[in-house]
CSV table of C-alpha atoms and ligand atoms in Angstrom, one decimal:
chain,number,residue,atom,x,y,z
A,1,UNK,CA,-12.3,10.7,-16.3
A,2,UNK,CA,-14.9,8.4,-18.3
A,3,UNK,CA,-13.8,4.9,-18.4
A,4,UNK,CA,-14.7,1.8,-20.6
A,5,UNK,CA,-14.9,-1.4,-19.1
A,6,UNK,CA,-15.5,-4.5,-21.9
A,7,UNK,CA,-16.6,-7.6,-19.8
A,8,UNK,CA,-18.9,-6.9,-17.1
A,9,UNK,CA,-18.4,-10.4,-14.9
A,10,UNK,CA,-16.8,-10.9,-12.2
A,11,UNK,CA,-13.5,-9.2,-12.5
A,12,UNK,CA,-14.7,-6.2,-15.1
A,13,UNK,CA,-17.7,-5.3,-12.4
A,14,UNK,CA,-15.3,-5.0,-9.5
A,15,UNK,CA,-12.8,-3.4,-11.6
A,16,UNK,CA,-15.5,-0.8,-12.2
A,17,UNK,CA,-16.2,-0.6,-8.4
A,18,UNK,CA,-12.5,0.4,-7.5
A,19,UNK,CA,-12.3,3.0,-10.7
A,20,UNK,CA,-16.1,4.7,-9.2
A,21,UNK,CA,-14.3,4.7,-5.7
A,22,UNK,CA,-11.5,6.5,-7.2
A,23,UNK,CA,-13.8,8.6,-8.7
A,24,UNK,CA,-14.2,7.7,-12.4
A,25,UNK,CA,-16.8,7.6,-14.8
A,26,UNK,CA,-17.1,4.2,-15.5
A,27,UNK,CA,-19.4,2.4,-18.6
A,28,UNK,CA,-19.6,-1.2,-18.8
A,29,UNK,CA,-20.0,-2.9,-22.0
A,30,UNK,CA,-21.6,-6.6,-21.3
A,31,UNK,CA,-23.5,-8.9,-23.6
A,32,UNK,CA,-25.4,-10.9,-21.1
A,33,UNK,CA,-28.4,-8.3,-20.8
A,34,UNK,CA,-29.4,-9.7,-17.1
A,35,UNK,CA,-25.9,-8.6,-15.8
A,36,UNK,CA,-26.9,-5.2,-17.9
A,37,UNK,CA,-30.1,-4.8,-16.1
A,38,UNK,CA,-28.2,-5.9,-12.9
A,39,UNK,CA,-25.8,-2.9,-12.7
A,40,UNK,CA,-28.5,-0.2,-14.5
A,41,UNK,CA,-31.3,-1.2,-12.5
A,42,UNK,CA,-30.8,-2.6,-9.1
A,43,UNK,CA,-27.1,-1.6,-8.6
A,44,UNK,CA,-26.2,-4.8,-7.6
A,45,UNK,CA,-22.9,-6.8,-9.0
A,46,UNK,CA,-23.9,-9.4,-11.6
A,47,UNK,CA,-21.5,-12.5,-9.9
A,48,UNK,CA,-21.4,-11.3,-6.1
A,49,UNK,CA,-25.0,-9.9,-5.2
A,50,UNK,CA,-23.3,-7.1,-3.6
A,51,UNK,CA,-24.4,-3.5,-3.9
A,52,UNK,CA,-22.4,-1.6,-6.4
A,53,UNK,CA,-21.9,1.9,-6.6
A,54,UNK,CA,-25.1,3.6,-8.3
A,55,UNK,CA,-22.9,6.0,-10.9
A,56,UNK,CA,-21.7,2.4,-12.5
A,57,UNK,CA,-23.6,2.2,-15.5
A,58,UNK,CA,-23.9,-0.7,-18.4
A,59,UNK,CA,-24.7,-1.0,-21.9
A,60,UNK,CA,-25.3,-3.7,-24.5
A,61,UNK,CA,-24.2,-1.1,-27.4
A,62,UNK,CA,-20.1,-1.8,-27.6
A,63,UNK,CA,-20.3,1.4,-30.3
A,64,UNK,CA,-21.7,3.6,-27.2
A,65,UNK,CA,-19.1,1.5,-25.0
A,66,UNK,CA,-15.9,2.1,-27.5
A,67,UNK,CA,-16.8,6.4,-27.9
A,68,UNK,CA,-17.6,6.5,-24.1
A,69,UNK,CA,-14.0,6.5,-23.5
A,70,UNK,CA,-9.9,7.1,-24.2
A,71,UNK,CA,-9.6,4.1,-22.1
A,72,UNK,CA,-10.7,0.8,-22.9
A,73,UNK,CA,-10.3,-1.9,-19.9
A,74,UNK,CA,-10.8,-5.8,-21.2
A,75,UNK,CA,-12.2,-8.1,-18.8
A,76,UNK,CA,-13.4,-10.7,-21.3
A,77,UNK,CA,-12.1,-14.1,-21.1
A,78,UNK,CA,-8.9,-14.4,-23.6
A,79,UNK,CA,-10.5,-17.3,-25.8
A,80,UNK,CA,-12.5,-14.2,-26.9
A,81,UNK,CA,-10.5,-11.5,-27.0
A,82,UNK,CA,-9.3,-11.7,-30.4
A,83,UNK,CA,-13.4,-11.9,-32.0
A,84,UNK,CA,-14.1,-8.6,-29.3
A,85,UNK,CA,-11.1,-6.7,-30.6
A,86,UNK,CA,-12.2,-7.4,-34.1
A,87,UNK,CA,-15.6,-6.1,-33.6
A,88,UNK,CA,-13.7,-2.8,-31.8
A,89,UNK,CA,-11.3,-2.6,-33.9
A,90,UNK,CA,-14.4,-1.9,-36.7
A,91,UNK,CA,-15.7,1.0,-34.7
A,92,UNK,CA,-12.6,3.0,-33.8
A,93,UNK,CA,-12.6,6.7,-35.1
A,94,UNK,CA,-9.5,8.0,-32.3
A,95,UNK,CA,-6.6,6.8,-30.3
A,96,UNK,CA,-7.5,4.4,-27.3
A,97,UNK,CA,-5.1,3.1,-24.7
A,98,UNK,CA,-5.9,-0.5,-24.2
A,99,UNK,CA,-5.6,-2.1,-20.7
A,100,UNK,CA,-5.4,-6.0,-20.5
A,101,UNK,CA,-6.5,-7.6,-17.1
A,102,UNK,CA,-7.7,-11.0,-18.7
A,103,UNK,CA,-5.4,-13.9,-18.0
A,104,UNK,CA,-4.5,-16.3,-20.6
A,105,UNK,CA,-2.6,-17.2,-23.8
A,106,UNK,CA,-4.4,-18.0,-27.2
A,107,UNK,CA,-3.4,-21.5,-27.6
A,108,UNK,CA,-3.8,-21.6,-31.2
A,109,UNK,CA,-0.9,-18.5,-31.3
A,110,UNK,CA,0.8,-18.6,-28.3
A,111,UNK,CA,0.0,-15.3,-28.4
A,112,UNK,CA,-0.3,-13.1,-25.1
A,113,UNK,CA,-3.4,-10.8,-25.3
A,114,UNK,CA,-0.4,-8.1,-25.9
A,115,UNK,CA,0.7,-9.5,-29.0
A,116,UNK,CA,-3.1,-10.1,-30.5
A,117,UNK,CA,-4.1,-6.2,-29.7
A,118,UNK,CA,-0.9,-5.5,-31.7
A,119,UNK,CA,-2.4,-8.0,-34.5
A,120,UNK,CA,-6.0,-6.8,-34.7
A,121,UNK,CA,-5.9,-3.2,-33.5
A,122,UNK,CA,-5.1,-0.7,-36.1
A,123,UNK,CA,-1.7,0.9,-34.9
A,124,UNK,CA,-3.6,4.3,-35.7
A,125,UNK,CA,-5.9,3.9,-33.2
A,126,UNK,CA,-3.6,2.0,-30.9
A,127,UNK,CA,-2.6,4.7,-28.4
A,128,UNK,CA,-0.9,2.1,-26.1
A,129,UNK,CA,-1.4,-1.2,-24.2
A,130,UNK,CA,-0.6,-2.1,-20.2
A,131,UNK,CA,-1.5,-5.4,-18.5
A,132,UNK,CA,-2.2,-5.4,-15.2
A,133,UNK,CA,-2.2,-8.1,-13.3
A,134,UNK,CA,-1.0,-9.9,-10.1
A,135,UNK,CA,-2.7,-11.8,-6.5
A,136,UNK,CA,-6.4,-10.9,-7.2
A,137,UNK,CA,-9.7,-12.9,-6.2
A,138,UNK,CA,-12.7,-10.3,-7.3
A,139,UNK,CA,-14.7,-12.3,-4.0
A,140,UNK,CA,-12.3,-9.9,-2.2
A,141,UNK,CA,-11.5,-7.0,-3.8
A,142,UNK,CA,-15.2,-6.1,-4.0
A,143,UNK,CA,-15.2,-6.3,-0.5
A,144,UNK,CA,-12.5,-3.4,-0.7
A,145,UNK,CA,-10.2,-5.6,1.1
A,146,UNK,CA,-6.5,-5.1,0.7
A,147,UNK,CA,-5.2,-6.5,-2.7
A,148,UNK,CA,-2.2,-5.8,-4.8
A,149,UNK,CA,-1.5,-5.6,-8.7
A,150,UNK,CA,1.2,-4.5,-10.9
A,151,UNK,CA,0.6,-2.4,-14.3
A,152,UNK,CA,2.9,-3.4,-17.1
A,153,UNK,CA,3.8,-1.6,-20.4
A,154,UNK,CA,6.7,-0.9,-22.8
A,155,UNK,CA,6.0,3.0,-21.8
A,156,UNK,CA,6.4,4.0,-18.3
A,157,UNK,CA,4.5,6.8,-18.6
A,158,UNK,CA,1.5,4.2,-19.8
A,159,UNK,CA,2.0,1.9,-16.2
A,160,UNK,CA,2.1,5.2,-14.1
A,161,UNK,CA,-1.3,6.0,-15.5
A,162,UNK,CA,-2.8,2.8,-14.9
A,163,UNK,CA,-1.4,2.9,-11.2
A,164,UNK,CA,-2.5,5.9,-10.1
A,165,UNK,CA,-6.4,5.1,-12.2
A,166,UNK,CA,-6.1,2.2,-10.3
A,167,UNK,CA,-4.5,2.4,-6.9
A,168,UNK,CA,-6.4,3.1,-3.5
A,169,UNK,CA,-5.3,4.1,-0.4
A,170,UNK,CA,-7.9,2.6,1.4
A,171,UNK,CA,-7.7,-1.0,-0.1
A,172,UNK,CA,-5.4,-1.1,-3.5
A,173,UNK,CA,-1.7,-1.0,-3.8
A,174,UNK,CA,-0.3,-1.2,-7.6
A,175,UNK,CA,3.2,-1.5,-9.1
A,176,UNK,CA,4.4,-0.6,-11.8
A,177,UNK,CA,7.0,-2.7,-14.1
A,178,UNK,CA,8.1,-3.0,-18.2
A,179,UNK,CA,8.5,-6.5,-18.1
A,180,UNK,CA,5.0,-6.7,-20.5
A,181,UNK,CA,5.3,-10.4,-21.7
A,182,UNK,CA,6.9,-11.6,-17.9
A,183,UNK,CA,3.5,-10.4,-16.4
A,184,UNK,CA,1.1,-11.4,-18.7
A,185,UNK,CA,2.6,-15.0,-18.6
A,186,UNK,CA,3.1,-15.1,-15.2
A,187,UNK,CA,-0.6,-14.3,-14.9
A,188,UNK,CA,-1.5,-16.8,-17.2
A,189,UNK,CA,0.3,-19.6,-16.9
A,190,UNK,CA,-0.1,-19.8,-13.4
A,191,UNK,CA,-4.0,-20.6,-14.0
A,192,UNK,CA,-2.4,-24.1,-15.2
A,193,UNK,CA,-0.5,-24.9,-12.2
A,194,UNK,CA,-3.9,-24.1,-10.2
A,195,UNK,CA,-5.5,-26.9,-11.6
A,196,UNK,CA,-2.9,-29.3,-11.3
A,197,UNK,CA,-2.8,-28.2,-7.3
A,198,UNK,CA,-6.5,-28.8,-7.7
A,199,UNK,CA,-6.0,-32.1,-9.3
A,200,UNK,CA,-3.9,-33.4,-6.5
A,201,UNK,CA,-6.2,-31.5,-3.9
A,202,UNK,CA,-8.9,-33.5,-5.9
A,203,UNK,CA,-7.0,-37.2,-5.1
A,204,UNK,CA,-6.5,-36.5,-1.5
A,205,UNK,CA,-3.4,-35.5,-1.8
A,206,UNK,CA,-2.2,-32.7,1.3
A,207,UNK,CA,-0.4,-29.8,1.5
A,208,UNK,CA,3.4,-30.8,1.3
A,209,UNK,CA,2.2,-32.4,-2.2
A,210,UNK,CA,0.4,-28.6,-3.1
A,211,UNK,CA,3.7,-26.7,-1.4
A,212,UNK,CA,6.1,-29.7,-4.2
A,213,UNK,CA,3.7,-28.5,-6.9
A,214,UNK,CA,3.4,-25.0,-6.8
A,215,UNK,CA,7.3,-24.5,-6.6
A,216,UNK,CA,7.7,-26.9,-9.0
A,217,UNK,CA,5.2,-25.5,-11.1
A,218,UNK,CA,7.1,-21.8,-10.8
A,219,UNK,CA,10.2,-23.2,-12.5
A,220,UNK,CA,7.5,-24.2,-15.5
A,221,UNK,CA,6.6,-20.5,-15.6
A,222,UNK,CA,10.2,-19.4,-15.4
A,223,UNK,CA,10.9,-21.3,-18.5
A,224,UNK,CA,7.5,-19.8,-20.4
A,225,UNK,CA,8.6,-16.7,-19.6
A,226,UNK,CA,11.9,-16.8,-20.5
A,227,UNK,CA,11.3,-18.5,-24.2
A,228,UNK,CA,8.8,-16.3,-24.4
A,229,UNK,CA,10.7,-13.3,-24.3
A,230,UNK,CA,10.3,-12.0,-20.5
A,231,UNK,CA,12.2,-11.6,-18.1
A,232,UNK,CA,12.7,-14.5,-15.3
A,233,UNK,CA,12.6,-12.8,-12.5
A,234,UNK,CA,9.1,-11.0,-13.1
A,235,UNK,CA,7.9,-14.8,-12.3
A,236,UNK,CA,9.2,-13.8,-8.7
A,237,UNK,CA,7.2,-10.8,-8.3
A,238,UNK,CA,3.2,-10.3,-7.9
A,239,UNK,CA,2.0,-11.8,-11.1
A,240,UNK,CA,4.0,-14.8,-10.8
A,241,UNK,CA,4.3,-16.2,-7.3
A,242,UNK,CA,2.4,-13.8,-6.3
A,243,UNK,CA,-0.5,-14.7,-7.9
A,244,UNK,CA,0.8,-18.5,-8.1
A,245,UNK,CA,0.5,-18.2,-4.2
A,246,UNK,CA,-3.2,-17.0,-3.8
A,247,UNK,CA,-4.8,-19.0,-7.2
A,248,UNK,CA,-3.1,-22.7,-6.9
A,249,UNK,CA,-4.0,-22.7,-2.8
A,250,UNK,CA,-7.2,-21.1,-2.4
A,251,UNK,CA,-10.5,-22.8,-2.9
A,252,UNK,CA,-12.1,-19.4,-3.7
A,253,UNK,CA,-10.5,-19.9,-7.4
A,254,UNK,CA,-12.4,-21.7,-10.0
A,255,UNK,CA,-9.1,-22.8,-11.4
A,256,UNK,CA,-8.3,-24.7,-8.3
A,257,UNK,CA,-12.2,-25.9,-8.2
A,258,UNK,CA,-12.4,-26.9,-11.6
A,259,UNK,CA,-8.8,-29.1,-11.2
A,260,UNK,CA,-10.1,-30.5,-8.2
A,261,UNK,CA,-13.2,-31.9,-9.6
A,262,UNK,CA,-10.9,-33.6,-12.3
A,263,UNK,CA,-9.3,-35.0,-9.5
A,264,UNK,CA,-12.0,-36.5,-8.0
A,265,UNK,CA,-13.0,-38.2,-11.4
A,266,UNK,CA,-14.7,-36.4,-13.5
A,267,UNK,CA,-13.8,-35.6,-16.9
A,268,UNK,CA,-12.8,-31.9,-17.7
A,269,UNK,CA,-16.0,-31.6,-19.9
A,270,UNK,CA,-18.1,-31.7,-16.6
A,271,UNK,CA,-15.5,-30.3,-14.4
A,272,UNK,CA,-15.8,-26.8,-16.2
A,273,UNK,CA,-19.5,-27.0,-16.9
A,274,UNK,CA,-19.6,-27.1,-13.2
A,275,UNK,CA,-18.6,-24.0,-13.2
A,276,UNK,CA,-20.8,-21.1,-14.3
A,277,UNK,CA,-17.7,-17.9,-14.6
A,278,UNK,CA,-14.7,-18.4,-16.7
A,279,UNK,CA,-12.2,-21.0,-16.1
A,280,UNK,CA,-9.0,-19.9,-18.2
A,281,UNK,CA,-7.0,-22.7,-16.6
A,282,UNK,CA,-7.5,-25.7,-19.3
A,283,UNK,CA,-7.2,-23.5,-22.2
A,284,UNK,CA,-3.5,-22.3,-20.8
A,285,UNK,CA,-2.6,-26.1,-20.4
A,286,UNK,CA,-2.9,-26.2,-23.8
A,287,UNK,CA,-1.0,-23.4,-25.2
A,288,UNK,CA,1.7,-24.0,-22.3
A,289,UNK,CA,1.6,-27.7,-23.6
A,290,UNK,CA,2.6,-25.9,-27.3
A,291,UNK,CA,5.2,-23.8,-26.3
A,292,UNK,CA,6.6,-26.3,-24.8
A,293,UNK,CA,6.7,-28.2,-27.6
A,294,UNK,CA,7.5,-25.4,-29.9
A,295,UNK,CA,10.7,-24.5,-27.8
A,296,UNK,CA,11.9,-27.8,-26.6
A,297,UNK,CA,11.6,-27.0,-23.1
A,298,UNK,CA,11.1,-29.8,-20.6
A,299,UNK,CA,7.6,-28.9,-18.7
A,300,UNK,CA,6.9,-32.3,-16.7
A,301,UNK,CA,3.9,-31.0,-15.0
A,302,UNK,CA,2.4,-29.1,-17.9
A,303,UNK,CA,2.7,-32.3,-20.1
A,304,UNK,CA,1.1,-34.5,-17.5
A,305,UNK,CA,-1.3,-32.3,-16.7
A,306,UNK,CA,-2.2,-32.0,-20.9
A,307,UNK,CA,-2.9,-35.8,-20.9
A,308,UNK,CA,-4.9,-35.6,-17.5
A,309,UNK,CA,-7.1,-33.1,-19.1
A,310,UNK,CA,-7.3,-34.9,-22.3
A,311,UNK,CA,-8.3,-37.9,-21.1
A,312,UNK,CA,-5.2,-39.6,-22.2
A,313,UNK,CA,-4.5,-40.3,-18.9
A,314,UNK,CA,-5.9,-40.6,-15.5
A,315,UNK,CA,-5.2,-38.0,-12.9
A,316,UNK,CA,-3.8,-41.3,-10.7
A,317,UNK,CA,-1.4,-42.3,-14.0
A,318,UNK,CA,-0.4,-39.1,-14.3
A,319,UNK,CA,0.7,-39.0,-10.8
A,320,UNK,CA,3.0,-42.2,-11.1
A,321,UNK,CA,4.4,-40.8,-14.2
A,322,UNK,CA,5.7,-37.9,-12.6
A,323,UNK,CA,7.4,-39.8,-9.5
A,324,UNK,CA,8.9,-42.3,-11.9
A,325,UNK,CA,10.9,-39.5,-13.5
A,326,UNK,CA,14.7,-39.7,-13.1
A,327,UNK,CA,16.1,-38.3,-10.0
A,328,UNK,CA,17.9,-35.0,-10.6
A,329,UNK,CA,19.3,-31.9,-8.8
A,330,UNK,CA,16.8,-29.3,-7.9
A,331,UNK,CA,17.4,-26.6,-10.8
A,332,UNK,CA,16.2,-23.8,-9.9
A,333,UNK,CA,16.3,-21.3,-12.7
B,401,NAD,N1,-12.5,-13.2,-11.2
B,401,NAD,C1,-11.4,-12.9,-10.7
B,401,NAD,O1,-11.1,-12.9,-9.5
B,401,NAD,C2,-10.3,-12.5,-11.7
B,401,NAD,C3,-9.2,-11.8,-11.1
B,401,NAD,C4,-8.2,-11.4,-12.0
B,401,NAD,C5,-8.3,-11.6,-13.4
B,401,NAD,N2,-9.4,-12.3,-13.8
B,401,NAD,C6,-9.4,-12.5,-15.3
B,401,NAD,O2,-10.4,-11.7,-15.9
B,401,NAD,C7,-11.0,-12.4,-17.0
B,401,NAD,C8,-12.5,-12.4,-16.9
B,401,NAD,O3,-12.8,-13.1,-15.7
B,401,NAD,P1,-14.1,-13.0,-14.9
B,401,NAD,O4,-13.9,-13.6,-13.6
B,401,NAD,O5,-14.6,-11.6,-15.0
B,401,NAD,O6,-15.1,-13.9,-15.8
B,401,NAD,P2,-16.6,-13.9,-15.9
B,401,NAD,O7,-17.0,-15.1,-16.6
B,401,NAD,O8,-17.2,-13.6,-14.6
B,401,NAD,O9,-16.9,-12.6,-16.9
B,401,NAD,C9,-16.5,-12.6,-18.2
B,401,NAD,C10,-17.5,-11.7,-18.9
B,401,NAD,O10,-17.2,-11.6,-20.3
B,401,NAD,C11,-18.4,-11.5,-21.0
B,401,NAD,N3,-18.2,-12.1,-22.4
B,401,NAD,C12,-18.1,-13.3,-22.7
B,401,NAD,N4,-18.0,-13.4,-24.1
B,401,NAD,C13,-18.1,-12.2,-24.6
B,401,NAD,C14,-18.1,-11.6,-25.9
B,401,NAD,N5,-17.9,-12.4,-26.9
B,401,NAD,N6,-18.2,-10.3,-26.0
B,401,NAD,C15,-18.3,-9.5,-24.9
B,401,NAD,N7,-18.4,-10.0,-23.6
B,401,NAD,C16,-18.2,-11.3,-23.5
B,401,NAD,C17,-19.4,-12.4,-20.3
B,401,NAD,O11,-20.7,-12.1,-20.5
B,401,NAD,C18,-19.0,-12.2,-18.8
B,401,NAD,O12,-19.8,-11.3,-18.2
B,401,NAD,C19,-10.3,-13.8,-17.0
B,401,NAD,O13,-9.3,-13.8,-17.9
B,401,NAD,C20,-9.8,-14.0,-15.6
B,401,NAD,O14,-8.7,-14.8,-15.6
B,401,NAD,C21,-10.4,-12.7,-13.0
């Protein structure tokens, strides 16, 4: 089956690697005309250096990339989803399914990238939408080693298909689930709590003050999810803890990298221009920080972690404003 892939970075390139294993056409659609030449020419993965199977092939044209396929995979970070769907939405002549594996929420919205392919997409053309999401560093999976993911959509028939595109005996395991909004938040918000486990990582802090913060941090998602309209206990599953688990410990993820920097002083300006692939982290800080507000729901770590990041505060104040707290019973959901 041909496959589209829009975003050809990290995550969109080894994407395409697991769909050619799998034994899919796949076209990647990728503005940065090095990576372009990268994959067409030498075969070799843009981000990684790896070779990369040789039927992967790229293009600059997103009006060759939109009628290559039925199937259109975005892997472009979320801040520009909503200016790429525009510019698709332009070019559509038939029914595509859209499949989401970006991770973040529009802060201006608070709008999953669900909800924006529902704005911008005309529901002629919009054959369907599935996220799929869950415990994933590309630095792995294009090593083909073993990795997990769950594919998420209102129509079960639309999650199956994304499994079984997806899933590999060899070295990928997907689930399926309905719980749309649940995963995609999950997913996303969990990019936030990375940095503030990065933050703390940053200030010398040591792993019983990472373990306090990522479960702490999972009761912030919880609440997201719920006011958002998901399901709570989708925050237990791969895309929350999950994925929690293997982003907000792991130095391999830029989120972590980027928080870490912040904690070691410098501002968030030079912590993510440090950084060369996307860091969707910040960005979620701010759109948790406005739901938060929007639904008057307590989100201490999400609030400090807004003035952190803003410079309002430094990472040190932060930390004594969150031990001055009052005492309280561990609430759990
Ligand atoms: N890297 C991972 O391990 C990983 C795993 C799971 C999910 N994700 C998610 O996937 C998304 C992409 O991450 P990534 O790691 O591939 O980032 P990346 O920075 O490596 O790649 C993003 C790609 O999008 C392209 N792009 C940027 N602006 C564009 C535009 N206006 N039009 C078209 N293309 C544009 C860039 O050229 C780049 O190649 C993020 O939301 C991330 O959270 C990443």
């Amino acid at each position: 089956m041909n496959i589209t892939m829009i975003g050809g970075g990290a995550w969109g390139t080894t994407l395409a690697q697991v769909l050619s294993d799998n034994g899919h056409q796949v076209l990647i659609r990728e503005i940065n005309e090095e990576f372009v030449t990268s994959i067409n020419e030498k075969h070799i993965h843009p981000s990684f250096g790896y070779e990369i199977p040789h039927q992967i092939r790229a293009t600059s044209d997103l009006k060759e990339a939109v009628s290559f396929s039925q199937v259109l995979i975005l892997c472009v970070p979320t801040k520009v989803t909503r200016m790429v769907l525009k510019e698709i939405n332009s070019l559509l002549t038939d029914v595509k399914l859209f499949v989401n594996v970006s991770k973040g929420i529009e802060p201006e919205t608070s709008f999953c990238v669900s909800q924006i392919v529902e704005e911008v997409i005309d529901s002629k053309w919009l054959g369907g939408y599935v996220i799929l999401s869950g415990p994933s560093h590309a630095e792995e999976l294009i090593l083909r080693k073993l990795t997990s993911l769950v594919a998420a959509s209102k129509e079960k028939e639309q999650a199956v298909f994304v499994q079984k595109l997806f899933s590999n005996e060899q070295y990928l395991r997907v689930y399926t689930s309905s719980d749309v909004i649940g995963v995609e938040t999950g997913g996303s918000i969990k990019n936030a709590i990375a940095i503030i486990s990065g933050i703390a990582y940053g200030m010398g802090l040591g792993e019983n003050a990472r373990a306090f913060l990522i479960s702490r941090g999972i009761r912030e998602i919880i609440k997201i999810v719920d006011v958002l309209g998901g399901q709570k206990e989708t925050a237990y599953g791969l895309s929350g803890i999950g994925d929690l688990i293997v982003t907000a410990s792991s130095k391999n993820s830029r989120n972590f990298q980027c928080g870490l920097k912040i904690g070691q002083g410098a501002s968030t300006e030079e912590a993510l221009s440090s950084i060369s692939q996307t860091v969707e982290g910040i960005k979620t800080i701010y759109a948790a920080y406005e739901i938060g507000k929007k639904y008057h729901i307590d989100l201490p770590l999400i609030n400090i972690a807004y003035q952190v990041v803003t410079g309002t505060c430094t990472a040190k104040e932060g930390l004594s404003q969150l031990l001055s707290r009052s005492l309280k019973d561990e609430d759990i959901l």
